[in-house]
Amino acid sequence: MKIELKHWIILGVLALTWGSSFILIKQGLVAYTPYQVGALRLTIAGGILAIWGIPSLFKIPKNKLKYVALAGFCGNFIPMFLFPMAQTHVSSSMAGILDSLVPLFILLFGALFFNIKGTKNQVLGAIIGFIGAVLLIGGDGFSGENSLLHCLLIVLATALYGLNSLILTRYLNDVPSFQLSSALFTIWLLPSVLILIISGFFDVFEGTEQQLKSLGFVAILGLLGTALAMILFYRLIQSTGSMFASMVTYLMPVVSVFWGFLVGEKISWIHLFGFGMILSGVYLTQKKEKELQKI
């Protein structure tokens, strides 16, 4: 598939949006539990998109609805809870770096379950990009704020993201991205609301200044980082394929480090070297040695 300027622009917008999401999650966790943050994010996104999602459910072929539900489960529902759960003991920067595993899982699951073989350039580019992301975060390590067990929750989320991308490319590539996104979030809206109720959100919400502040951050996360971003992401997958779209996870740590710089975190030469490796990995995966086999 031909990569055009508009695809790079969408990739950049997604990197900025999702690269900032880890900080927004942290701010949401100040006042709410991980389950409440995840359920709020999904409820806000689903509540808005349901306006178009309900009619979309009747337009999508019935034989594809199970894949829509499965894609929503892997790519939206479960990860939205895994990230807040993990970030109770994982720094925002570490969460960003671990999210860079998505392209590797796409290559792995593509080969194991979808009979898709990546080119040598794609494999090498994915590895180089991931190493660059690791260097970018530098000295975080699995100590202090970062718990290995909680880091594994993010690894699980990235594996689900990879599986979701392959499902979308294989089974849902002909469904318009807005129709797909709105239907997907509508399907998982009711479970999200139920979890929000069970989590005790309405019992503890008193409208305090901190609760309202955290709610505002989660609302931004739900509207921009979830609803709008997912529409763009699905359009990008359908236009370019799952591998190029997943490159957003290599650019997200760049945004995370930028946020760190704004709050006074030190930027060293190893961060600059990591930037270079990430960009080299993105370039290498798109270098035309052989086209990725069409799904």
CSV table of C-alpha atoms in Angstrom, one decimal:
chain,number,residue,atom,x,y,z
A,1,MET,CA,0.0,0.0,0.0
A,2,LYS,CA,1.3,3.5,-0.9
A,3,ILE,CA,2.2,5.7,2.1
A,4,GLU,CA,1.2,9.3,1.4
A,5,LEU,CA,1.8,12.6,3.3
A,6,LYS,CA,-1.7,12.5,4.8
A,7,HIS,CA,-0.9,9.1,6.4
A,8,TRP,CA,2.2,10.5,8.0
A,9,ILE,CA,0.2,13.5,9.3
A,10,ILE,CA,-2.4,11.1,10.9
A,11,LEU,CA,0.5,9.1,12.4
A,12,GLY,CA,1.9,12.3,13.9
A,13,VAL,CA,-1.5,13.3,15.3
A,14,LEU,CA,-2.0,9.9,16.9
A,15,ALA,CA,1.5,10.0,18.4
A,16,LEU,CA,0.8,13.4,20.0
A,17,THR,CA,-2.6,12.3,21.3
A,18,TRP,CA,-1.7,8.8,22.6
A,19,GLY,CA,1.8,9.9,23.8
A,20,SER,CA,0.0,12.3,26.1
A,21,SER,CA,-2.5,9.7,27.3
A,22,PHE,CA,-0.2,8.2,29.9
A,23,ILE,CA,0.0,11.5,31.8
A,24,LEU,CA,-3.8,12.0,31.5
A,25,ILE,CA,-4.3,8.5,33.0
A,26,LYS,CA,-2.0,9.4,35.9
A,27,GLN,CA,-4.0,12.5,36.6
A,28,GLY,CA,-7.2,10.5,36.5
A,29,LEU,CA,-5.8,8.1,39.0
A,30,VAL,CA,-5.3,10.9,41.5
A,31,ALA,CA,-9.0,10.8,42.4
A,32,TYR,CA,-10.3,7.5,40.9
A,33,THR,CA,-9.5,3.8,41.0
A,34,PRO,CA,-8.1,2.1,37.8
A,35,TYR,CA,-11.5,0.5,37.2
A,36,GLN,CA,-13.2,3.8,37.4
A,37,VAL,CA,-10.7,5.5,35.1
A,38,GLY,CA,-11.1,2.7,32.5
A,39,ALA,CA,-14.9,2.6,32.7
A,40,LEU,CA,-15.2,6.4,32.6
A,41,ARG,CA,-13.0,6.6,29.5
A,42,LEU,CA,-15.0,4.0,27.7
A,43,THR,CA,-18.4,5.4,28.8
A,44,ILE,CA,-17.5,8.9,27.7
A,45,ALA,CA,-16.3,7.7,24.3
A,46,GLY,CA,-19.1,5.1,23.8
A,47,GLY,CA,-21.8,7.5,25.0
A,48,ILE,CA,-20.8,10.1,22.3
A,49,LEU,CA,-20.3,7.5,19.5
A,50,ALA,CA,-23.5,5.6,20.3
A,51,ILE,CA,-25.4,8.3,18.5
A,52,TRP,CA,-23.9,7.0,15.3
A,53,GLY,CA,-23.0,3.5,16.5
A,54,ILE,CA,-26.5,2.2,17.0
A,55,PRO,CA,-27.5,2.8,13.3
A,56,SER,CA,-24.1,1.5,12.3
A,57,LEU,CA,-24.8,-1.8,13.9
A,58,PHE,CA,-27.6,-2.4,11.4
A,59,LYS,CA,-25.5,-1.4,8.4
A,60,ILE,CA,-22.6,-3.7,9.1
A,61,PRO,CA,-23.1,-7.2,7.7
A,62,LYS,CA,-24.2,-9.6,10.4
A,63,ASN,CA,-21.4,-12.0,9.7
A,64,LYS,CA,-18.9,-9.3,10.6
A,65,LEU,CA,-20.4,-8.2,13.9
A,66,LYS,CA,-18.6,-10.9,15.8
A,67,TYR,CA,-15.3,-9.5,14.5
A,68,VAL,CA,-16.4,-6.0,15.5
A,69,ALA,CA,-17.1,-7.2,19.0
A,70,LEU,CA,-13.8,-9.1,19.2
A,71,ALA,CA,-11.8,-6.1,17.9
A,72,GLY,CA,-13.4,-3.9,20.5
A,73,PHE,CA,-12.6,-6.4,23.2
A,74,CYS,CA,-9.0,-6.7,22.3
A,75,GLY,CA,-8.2,-3.2,21.1
A,76,ASN,CA,-10.4,-1.1,23.4
A,77,PHE,CA,-12.3,-2.7,26.3
A,78,ILE,CA,-9.6,-4.8,28.1
A,79,PRO,CA,-6.6,-2.4,27.4
A,80,MET,CA,-8.5,0.6,28.8
A,81,PHE,CA,-8.5,-1.2,32.2
A,82,LEU,CA,-5.0,-2.7,31.9
A,83,PHE,CA,-3.2,0.6,31.5
A,84,PRO,CA,-4.7,2.3,34.6
A,85,MET,CA,-4.2,-0.8,36.6
A,86,ALA,CA,-0.6,-0.9,35.5
A,87,GLN,CA,0.1,2.8,36.1
A,88,THR,CA,-0.6,2.5,39.8
A,89,HIS,CA,2.9,1.1,39.9
A,90,VAL,CA,4.4,2.0,36.5
A,91,SER,CA,5.7,5.5,35.5
A,92,SER,CA,4.1,7.2,32.5
A,93,SER,CA,7.4,7.0,30.6
A,94,MET,CA,7.7,3.3,31.2
A,95,ALA,CA,4.1,2.8,30.1
A,96,GLY,CA,5.0,4.6,26.8
A,97,ILE,CA,8.1,2.5,26.2
A,98,LEU,CA,6.3,-0.8,26.8
A,99,ASP,CA,3.6,0.3,24.3
A,100,SER,CA,6.3,0.1,21.7
A,101,LEU,CA,6.0,-3.7,21.7
A,102,VAL,CA,2.9,-3.5,19.5
A,103,PRO,CA,4.7,-3.9,16.1
A,104,LEU,CA,6.6,-6.9,17.4
A,105,PHE,CA,3.4,-8.6,18.4
A,106,ILE,CA,1.9,-7.9,15.0
A,107,LEU,CA,4.8,-9.6,13.3
A,108,LEU,CA,4.6,-12.5,15.8
A,109,PHE,CA,0.9,-13.1,15.7
A,110,GLY,CA,0.8,-12.4,11.9
A,111,ALA,CA,3.3,-15.2,11.4
A,112,LEU,CA,1.7,-17.6,13.9
A,113,PHE,CA,-2.0,-17.2,13.3
A,114,PHE,CA,-2.6,-15.2,10.1
A,115,ASN,CA,0.1,-16.7,7.7
A,116,ILE,CA,1.7,-13.3,7.2
A,117,LYS,CA,5.4,-13.1,6.8
A,118,GLY,CA,7.2,-9.8,7.5
A,119,THR,CA,10.1,-8.7,5.4
A,120,LYS,CA,13.6,-8.7,6.8
A,121,ASN,CA,13.5,-4.9,6.8
A,122,GLN,CA,10.2,-4.9,8.9
A,123,VAL,CA,11.6,-7.3,11.4
A,124,LEU,CA,14.9,-5.5,11.7
A,125,GLY,CA,13.1,-2.1,11.8
A,126,ALA,CA,10.8,-3.3,14.6
A,127,ILE,CA,13.7,-4.5,16.7
A,128,ILE,CA,15.8,-1.3,16.1
A,129,GLY,CA,12.8,0.9,16.9
A,130,PHE,CA,12.0,-1.0,20.1
A,131,ILE,CA,15.7,-0.8,21.3
A,132,GLY,CA,15.6,3.0,20.6
A,133,ALA,CA,12.4,3.3,22.7
A,134,VAL,CA,14.2,1.4,25.5
A,135,LEU,CA,17.2,3.8,25.3
A,136,LEU,CA,14.8,6.8,25.2
A,137,ILE,CA,13.5,6.1,28.7
A,138,GLY,CA,17.0,5.2,29.8
A,139,GLY,CA,17.3,4.8,33.6
A,140,ASP,CA,13.7,3.9,34.6
A,141,GLY,CA,14.3,0.2,35.0
A,142,PHE,CA,12.1,-2.2,36.9
A,143,SER,CA,12.6,-0.7,40.3
A,144,GLY,CA,11.2,2.1,42.4
A,145,GLU,CA,8.0,3.3,40.8
A,146,ASN,CA,8.0,0.5,38.3
A,147,SER,CA,6.8,-3.0,39.2
A,148,LEU,CA,7.7,-5.8,36.9
A,149,LEU,CA,4.3,-7.5,37.5
A,150,HIS,CA,2.4,-4.3,36.6
A,151,CYS,CA,4.7,-3.8,33.6
A,152,LEU,CA,3.5,-7.2,32.4
A,153,LEU,CA,-0.1,-5.9,32.3
A,154,ILE,CA,1.0,-3.3,29.7
A,155,VAL,CA,2.8,-6.1,27.8
A,156,LEU,CA,-0.5,-8.0,27.7
A,157,ALA,CA,-2.3,-4.8,26.5
A,158,THR,CA,0.2,-4.4,23.7
A,159,ALA,CA,-0.3,-8.1,22.7
A,160,LEU,CA,-4.1,-7.4,22.5
A,161,TYR,CA,-3.4,-4.3,20.4
A,162,GLY,CA,-1.4,-6.3,18.0
A,163,LEU,CA,-4.1,-8.9,17.7
A,164,ASN,CA,-6.7,-6.2,17.2
A,165,SER,CA,-4.8,-4.7,14.3
A,166,LEU,CA,-4.6,-8.0,12.5
A,167,ILE,CA,-8.3,-8.7,13.1
A,168,LEU,CA,-9.2,-5.3,11.6
A,169,THR,CA,-7.0,-5.8,8.6
A,170,ARG,CA,-8.1,-9.3,7.9
A,171,TYR,CA,-11.8,-9.2,8.5
A,172,LEU,CA,-13.0,-5.5,8.7
A,173,ASN,CA,-10.9,-3.7,6.2
A,174,ASP,CA,-14.0,-2.9,4.0
A,175,VAL,CA,-16.0,-1.4,6.9
A,176,PRO,CA,-15.8,2.5,6.9
A,177,SER,CA,-13.6,3.6,9.9
A,178,PHE,CA,-16.2,5.9,11.5
A,179,GLN,CA,-18.9,3.3,11.1
A,180,LEU,CA,-16.6,0.6,12.6
A,181,SER,CA,-15.4,2.8,15.5
A,182,SER,CA,-18.9,4.0,16.5
A,183,ALA,CA,-20.3,0.4,16.3
A,184,LEU,CA,-17.4,-1.0,18.3
A,185,PHE,CA,-17.7,1.4,21.2
A,186,THR,CA,-21.5,1.1,21.2
A,187,ILE,CA,-21.2,-2.7,21.7
A,188,TRP,CA,-19.0,-2.3,24.8
A,189,LEU,CA,-20.8,0.8,26.2
A,190,LEU,CA,-23.2,-1.2,28.5
A,191,PRO,CA,-20.5,-3.4,30.1
A,192,SER,CA,-18.5,-0.2,30.7
A,193,VAL,CA,-21.4,1.5,32.4
A,194,LEU,CA,-22.0,-1.6,34.5
A,195,ILE,CA,-18.4,-1.6,35.6
A,196,LEU,CA,-18.6,2.1,36.4
A,197,ILE,CA,-21.6,1.4,38.7
A,198,ILE,CA,-20.1,-1.7,40.3
A,199,SER,CA,-16.8,0.2,41.0
A,200,GLY,CA,-18.7,2.6,43.3
A,201,PHE,CA,-18.0,5.7,41.2
A,202,PHE,CA,-21.5,7.2,41.8
A,203,ASP,CA,-21.2,6.4,45.5
A,204,VAL,CA,-17.9,8.2,46.1
A,205,PHE,CA,-18.4,11.1,43.6
A,206,GLU,CA,-19.0,14.3,45.6
A,207,GLY,CA,-18.0,16.9,43.1
A,208,THR,CA,-14.8,17.9,44.9
A,209,GLU,CA,-12.2,20.1,43.2
A,210,GLN,CA,-9.8,17.2,42.7
A,211,GLN,CA,-12.6,14.8,41.5
A,212,LEU,CA,-13.8,17.4,38.9
A,213,LYS,CA,-10.2,18.0,37.8
A,214,SER,CA,-9.5,14.3,37.4
A,215,LEU,CA,-12.8,13.9,35.6
A,216,GLY,CA,-11.8,16.6,33.2
A,217,PHE,CA,-8.5,14.8,32.4
A,218,VAL,CA,-10.4,11.5,31.8
A,219,ALA,CA,-13.0,13.3,29.7
A,220,ILE,CA,-10.2,14.6,27.4
A,221,LEU,CA,-8.8,11.1,27.3
A,222,GLY,CA,-12.1,9.6,26.4
A,223,LEU,CA,-13.1,12.2,23.7
A,224,LEU,CA,-9.7,12.8,22.1
A,225,GLY,CA,-7.5,9.9,23.1
A,226,THR,CA,-10.1,7.3,22.6
A,227,ALA,CA,-13.1,8.2,20.4
A,228,LEU,CA,-11.4,10.5,17.9
A,229,ALA,CA,-8.0,8.8,18.0
A,230,MET,CA,-9.5,5.3,17.3
A,231,ILE,CA,-11.4,6.6,14.3
A,232,LEU,CA,-8.2,8.0,12.9
A,233,PHE,CA,-6.3,4.8,13.8
A,234,TYR,CA,-8.8,2.5,12.1
A,235,ARG,CA,-8.7,4.7,9.0
A,236,LEU,CA,-4.9,4.5,9.0
A,237,ILE,CA,-5.0,0.7,9.3
A,238,GLN,CA,-7.4,0.4,6.4
A,239,SER,CA,-5.4,2.8,4.2
A,240,THR,CA,-1.8,1.6,5.0
A,241,GLY,CA,-2.0,-1.8,6.7
A,242,SER,CA,-1.4,-2.8,10.3
A,243,MET,CA,2.4,-2.6,10.3
A,244,PHE,CA,2.6,1.1,9.3
A,245,ALA,CA,-0.2,2.1,11.7
A,246,SER,CA,1.5,0.4,14.6
A,247,MET,CA,4.6,2.6,14.1
A,248,VAL,CA,2.7,5.2,16.1
A,249,THR,CA,3.8,3.3,19.2
A,250,TYR,CA,7.5,4.1,18.4
A,251,LEU,CA,6.8,7.8,18.2
A,252,MET,CA,4.7,8.0,21.4
A,253,PRO,CA,7.8,7.8,23.7
A,254,VAL,CA,9.1,10.9,21.9
A,255,VAL,CA,6.0,12.7,23.1
A,256,SER,CA,6.4,11.3,26.6
A,257,VAL,CA,9.9,12.6,26.9
A,258,PHE,CA,8.8,16.0,25.6
A,259,TRP,CA,6.2,16.1,28.5
A,260,GLY,CA,9.0,15.1,30.8
A,261,PHE,CA,11.1,18.0,29.6
A,262,LEU,CA,8.3,20.4,30.2
A,263,VAL,CA,8.1,19.4,33.9
A,264,GLY,CA,11.9,19.6,34.3
A,265,GLU,CA,13.1,16.1,33.5
A,266,LYS,CA,16.7,15.9,32.2
A,267,ILE,CA,17.2,15.1,28.5
A,268,SER,CA,20.6,13.4,27.9
A,269,TRP,CA,22.5,12.3,24.8
A,270,ILE,CA,21.1,8.8,25.2
A,271,HIS,CA,17.6,10.2,24.7
A,272,LEU,CA,18.8,11.8,21.5
A,273,PHE,CA,20.3,8.6,20.4
A,274,GLY,CA,17.1,6.8,21.1
A,275,PHE,CA,15.2,9.3,19.0
A,276,GLY,CA,17.5,8.5,16.1
A,277,MET,CA,17.0,4.8,16.5
A,278,ILE,CA,13.2,5.1,16.6
A,279,LEU,CA,13.1,7.2,13.5
A,280,SER,CA,15.6,4.8,11.8
A,281,GLY,CA,13.3,1.8,12.7
A,282,VAL,CA,10.2,3.6,11.3
A,283,TYR,CA,12.1,4.3,8.1
A,284,LEU,CA,13.5,0.8,7.8
A,285,THR,CA,10.1,-0.9,8.2
A,286,GLN,CA,8.8,1.1,5.3
A,287,LYS,CA,11.8,0.6,3.0
A,288,LYS,CA,10.5,-1.5,0.0
A,289,GLU,CA,12.4,-4.7,0.0
A,290,LYS,CA,9.2,-6.7,-0.5
A,291,GLU,CA,5.7,-5.7,0.2
A,292,LEU,CA,4.1,-7.3,3.2
A,293,GLN,CA,1.9,-10.1,2.0
A,294,LYS,CA,-1.6,-8.8,1.6
A,295,ILE,CA,-3.9,-10.1,4.3
